[in-house]
Amino acid sequence: MSVAELKERHVAASETVNSLRERLKQKRASLLDTDVAGYAKSQGKTPLTFGPTDLVCCRTLQGHTGKVYSLDWTSEKNRIVSASQDGRLIVWNALTSQKTHAIKLPCAWVMTCAFSPTGQSVACGGLDSVCSIFNLNSLCDKDGNLPVSRTLSGHKGYVSSCQYVPDEDTHLITGSGDQTCVLWDITTGLRTSVFGGEFQSGHTADVLSVSINQSNSRLFVSGSCDATARLWDTRVASRAMRTFPGHEGDVNVVKFFPDGNRFGTGSDDGTCRLFDIRTGHQLQVYHQQHGDNDYPPVKTVAFSISGRLLFAGYTNGDCYVWDTLLAKVVLNLGSLQNSHEAQISCLGLSADGSALCTGSWDTNLKIWAFGGHRKII
């Protein structure tokens, strides 16, 4: 068979694939006769209302000298770890604002950090393509620095995201610029499973975020520069269980909904979306024009403990609080008087849902508490 014939067959096959993809898209659209907000409105549901004291900034954590890129809470709610462009991890007592650890990193270009389930260790990763583990109970070296207790090497690109498997200090999942996710055994420092890469059902561009299902820790979802999110089962590394298209830009962040049956995404296309892992359907799009045809990228998202609220940080400094049921913005943290002076790059809820922590390019972290009659939502 000649090269010309091969090219013709390739073009024909590509056209067939595109045609089938379009027909599938139309079929899915015909099955989705409504979204969450449409159904909620038909049932007479009304949006939440927020007064001036319902979400208030009660702490500002100052100590970093560079942009804050990532943060994570411990499961016992009162400690936070943050990662910054200044090349340090800082562990904070959220109740007193005091620093318990300031860890100088081997590589200053850190992108992600995570607390272990017991709160005894922290992990981080970045442009050095490794995930470094620090045992907070270790003794400091002669220079006063906490030594790396384990280095997880094997990725061929930057480590964009890391998260410990719930209830285990021994396993961790990372996402990377090499288009793969990896499940690690921290005890041995070896890769247990690689998701994507040479497998056709994997991502076709950098993986930017991972989120593990808290109800079923065998499941996790990943978001990528290929504009999709994918659902994986740690027992079946060879293929993704589902692929979730819909976004028109990089999927910068993924986060499981509290019930574990859905997950949210944030993208460069300026939208957040809610997907159902059981049906594969998109349930809702959360988007609001910020200016004249302006849809700034979404960089970080988090759900309240009930799932009724979705917090989303945008590159223009806005941090919208969405009512997930009715797809309405009920508050913009970015517009409050005591908010951050630059874009909010990361955020997370405490384990009991009573406090929100935001990290910003202004080098600070802020803790927000539900006040008034709203203790937890």
PDB file of N, CA, C and O in Angstrom, residues 207-235:
ATOM      1  N   VAL A 207      -1.456  16.628  32.846  1.00  0.00           N
ATOM      2  CA  VAL A 207      -2.444  16.479  33.918  1.00  0.00           C
ATOM      3  C   VAL A 207      -2.196  17.588  34.936  1.00  0.00           C
ATOM      4  O   VAL A 207      -1.074  17.778  35.410  1.00  0.00           O
ATOM      5  N   LEU A 208      -3.246  18.346  35.254  1.00  0.00           N
ATOM      6  CA  LEU A 208      -3.105  19.518  36.125  1.00  0.00           C
ATOM      7  C   LEU A 208      -3.651  19.308  37.525  1.00  0.00           C
ATOM      8  O   LEU A 208      -3.287  20.040  38.450  1.00  0.00           O
ATOM      9  N   SER A 209      -4.539  18.322  37.695  1.00  0.00           N
ATOM     10  CA  SER A 209      -5.189  18.169  39.003  1.00  0.00           C
ATOM     11  C   SER A 209      -5.703  16.755  39.176  1.00  0.00           C
ATOM     12  O   SER A 209      -6.105  16.107  38.206  1.00  0.00           O
ATOM     13  N   VAL A 210      -5.689  16.270  40.425  1.00  0.00           N
ATOM     14  CA  VAL A 210      -6.312  14.990  40.774  1.00  0.00           C
ATOM     15  C   VAL A 210      -7.151  15.177  42.032  1.00  0.00           C
ATOM     16  O   VAL A 210      -6.860  16.034  42.863  1.00  0.00           O
ATOM     17  N   SER A 211      -8.207  14.371  42.143  1.00  0.00           N
ATOM     18  CA  SER A 211      -9.047  14.376  43.344  1.00  0.00           C
ATOM     19  C   SER A 211      -9.513  12.957  43.606  1.00  0.00           C
ATOM     20  O   SER A 211     -10.034  12.292  42.714  1.00  0.00           O
ATOM     21  N   ILE A 212      -9.295  12.486  44.848  1.00  0.00           N
ATOM     22  CA  ILE A 212      -9.652  11.119  45.229  1.00  0.00           C
ATOM     23  C   ILE A 212     -11.032  11.123  45.882  1.00  0.00           C
ATOM     24  O   ILE A 212     -11.354  12.006  46.686  1.00  0.00           O
ATOM     25  N   ASN A 213     -11.833  10.134  45.537  1.00  0.00           N
ATOM     26  CA  ASN A 213     -13.165   9.983  46.100  1.00  0.00           C
ATOM     27  C   ASN A 213     -13.059   9.606  47.581  1.00  0.00           C
ATOM     28  O   ASN A 213     -12.465   8.581  47.919  1.00  0.00           O
ATOM     29  N   GLN A 214     -13.635  10.423  48.461  1.00  0.00           N
ATOM     30  CA  GLN A 214     -13.551  10.165  49.899  1.00  0.00           C
ATOM     31  C   GLN A 214     -14.461   9.013  50.317  1.00  0.00           C
ATOM     32  O   GLN A 214     -14.239   8.405  51.371  1.00  0.00           O
ATOM     33  N   SER A 215     -15.481   8.701  49.513  1.00  0.00           N
ATOM     34  CA  SER A 215     -16.397   7.608  49.840  1.00  0.00           C
ATOM     35  C   SER A 215     -15.880   6.264  49.339  1.00  0.00           C
ATOM     36  O   SER A 215     -16.203   5.214  49.902  1.00  0.00           O
ATOM     37  N   ASN A 216     -15.105   6.289  48.263  1.00  0.00           N
ATOM     38  CA  ASN A 216     -14.538   5.079  47.674  1.00  0.00           C
ATOM     39  C   ASN A 216     -13.138   5.427  47.181  1.00  0.00           C
ATOM     40  O   ASN A 216     -12.967   5.924  46.066  1.00  0.00           O
ATOM     41  N   SER A 217     -12.144   5.178  48.006  1.00  0.00           N
ATOM     42  CA  SER A 217     -10.784   5.654  47.730  1.00  0.00           C
ATOM     43  C   SER A 217     -10.122   4.949  46.554  1.00  0.00           C
ATOM     44  O   SER A 217      -9.013   5.311  46.161  1.00  0.00           O
ATOM     45  N   ARG A 218     -10.797   3.959  45.965  1.00  0.00           N
ATOM     46  CA  ARG A 218     -10.253   3.308  44.752  1.00  0.00           C
ATOM     47  C   ARG A 218     -10.495   4.170  43.515  1.00  0.00           C
ATOM     48  O   ARG A 218      -9.891   3.928  42.468  1.00  0.00           O
ATOM     49  N   LEU A 219     -11.394   5.144  43.629  1.00  0.00           N
ATOM     50  CA  LEU A 219     -11.732   5.992  42.491  1.00  0.00           C
ATOM     51  C   LEU A 219     -11.088   7.361  42.625  1.00  0.00           C
ATOM     52  O   LEU A 219     -11.074   7.943  43.716  1.00  0.00           O
ATOM     53  N   PHE A 220     -10.560   7.867  41.518  1.00  0.00           N
ATOM     54  CA  PHE A 220     -10.092   9.256  41.507  1.00  0.00           C
ATOM     55  C   PHE A 220     -10.346   9.851  40.132  1.00  0.00           C
ATOM     56  O   PHE A 220     -10.518   9.139  39.135  1.00  0.00           O
ATOM     57  N   VAL A 221     -10.391  11.169  40.089  1.00  0.00           N
ATOM     58  CA  VAL A 221     -10.638  11.877  38.841  1.00  0.00           C
ATOM     59  C   VAL A 221      -9.460  12.794  38.562  1.00  0.00           C
ATOM     60  O   VAL A 221      -8.797  13.288  39.490  1.00  0.00           O
ATOM     61  N   SER A 222      -9.157  13.004  37.288  1.00  0.00           N
ATOM     62  CA  SER A 222      -8.034  13.859  36.888  1.00  0.00           C
ATOM     63  C   SER A 222      -8.514  14.884  35.875  1.00  0.00           C
ATOM     64  O   SER A 222      -9.436  14.620  35.093  1.00  0.00           O
ATOM     65  N   GLY A 223      -7.892  16.068  35.890  1.00  0.00           N
ATOM     66  CA  GLY A 223      -8.195  17.119  34.921  1.00  0.00           C
ATOM     67  C   GLY A 223      -6.940  17.472  34.151  1.00  0.00           C
ATOM     68  O   GLY A 223      -5.829  17.424  34.694  1.00  0.00           O
ATOM     69  N   SER A 224      -7.097  17.854  32.871  1.00  0.00           N
ATOM     70  CA  SER A 224      -5.928  17.964  32.002  1.00  0.00           C
ATOM     71  C   SER A 224      -6.028  19.130  31.027  1.00  0.00           C
ATOM     72  O   SER A 224      -7.105  19.682  30.773  1.00  0.00           O
ATOM     73  N   CYS A 225      -4.885  19.464  30.429  1.00  0.00           N
ATOM     74  CA  CYS A 225      -4.817  20.463  29.362  1.00  0.00           C
ATOM     75  C   CYS A 225      -5.496  19.979  28.078  1.00  0.00           C
ATOM     76  O   CYS A 225      -5.638  20.766  27.135  1.00  0.00           O
ATOM     77  N   ASP A 226      -5.900  18.706  28.025  1.00  0.00           N
ATOM     78  CA  ASP A 226      -6.633  18.224  26.846  1.00  0.00           C
ATOM     79  C   ASP A 226      -8.118  18.563  26.915  1.00  0.00           C
ATOM     80  O   ASP A 226      -8.907  18.096  26.092  1.00  0.00           O
ATOM     81  N   ALA A 227      -8.510  19.386  27.910  1.00  0.00           N
ATOM     82  CA  ALA A 227      -9.885  19.897  28.080  1.00  0.00           C
ATOM     83  C   ALA A 227     -10.867  18.830  28.552  1.00  0.00           C
ATOM     84  O   ALA A 227     -12.072  19.012  28.442  1.00  0.00           O
ATOM     85  N   THR A 228     -10.353  17.724  29.080  1.00  0.00           N
ATOM     86  CA  THR A 228     -11.241  16.686  29.615  1.00  0.00           C
ATOM     87  C   THR A 228     -10.888  16.374  31.065  1.00  0.00           C
ATOM     88  O   THR A 228      -9.792  16.671  31.544  1.00  0.00           O
ATOM     89  N   ALA A 229     -11.851  15.750  31.732  1.00  0.00           N
ATOM     90  CA  ALA A 229     -11.596  15.093  33.014  1.00  0.00           C
ATOM     91  C   ALA A 229     -11.790  13.602  32.800  1.00  0.00           C
ATOM     92  O   ALA A 229     -12.573  13.191  31.932  1.00  0.00           O
ATOM     93  N   ARG A 230     -11.075  12.783  33.568  1.00  0.00           N
ATOM     94  CA  ARG A 230     -11.198  11.323  33.408  1.00  0.00           C
ATOM     95  C   ARG A 230     -11.310  10.672  34.779  1.00  0.00           C
ATOM     96  O   ARG A 230     -10.663  11.095  35.732  1.00  0.00           O
ATOM     97  N   LEU A 231     -12.145   9.633  34.824  1.00  0.00           N
ATOM     98  CA  LEU A 231     -12.356   8.863  36.048  1.00  0.00           C
ATOM     99  C   LEU A 231     -11.551   7.579  35.971  1.00  0.00           C
ATOM    100  O   LEU A 231     -11.607   6.869  34.963  1.00  0.00           O
ATOM    101  N   TRP A 232     -10.830   7.292  37.061  1.00  0.00           N
ATOM    102  CA  TRP A 232      -9.959   6.113  37.095  1.00  0.00           C
ATOM    103  C   TRP A 232     -10.301   5.240  38.297  1.00  0.00           C
ATOM    104  O   TRP A 232     -10.746   5.733  39.332  1.00  0.00           O
ATOM    105  N   ASP A 233     -10.048   3.936  38.144  1.00  0.00           N
ATOM    106  CA  ASP A 233     -10.118   2.970  39.235  1.00  0.00           C
ATOM    107  C   ASP A 233      -8.689   2.484  39.463  1.00  0.00           C
ATOM    108  O   ASP A 233      -8.038   2.019  38.518  1.00  0.00           O
ATOM    109  N   THR A 234      -8.197   2.596  40.697  1.00  0.00           N
ATOM    110  CA  THR A 234      -6.791   2.250  40.958  1.00  0.00           C
ATOM    111  C   THR A 234      -6.494   0.775  40.695  1.00  0.00           C
ATOM    112  O   THR A 234      -5.336   0.380  40.567  1.00  0.00           O
ATOM    113  N   ARG A 235      -7.549  -0.040  40.607  1.00  0.00           N
ATOM    114  CA  ARG A 235      -7.330  -1.472  40.333  1.00  0.00           C
ATOM    115  C   ARG A 235      -7.188  -1.749  38.842  1.00  0.00           C
ATOM    116  O   ARG A 235      -6.771  -2.842  38.449  1.00  0.00           O
TER     117      ARG A 235
END
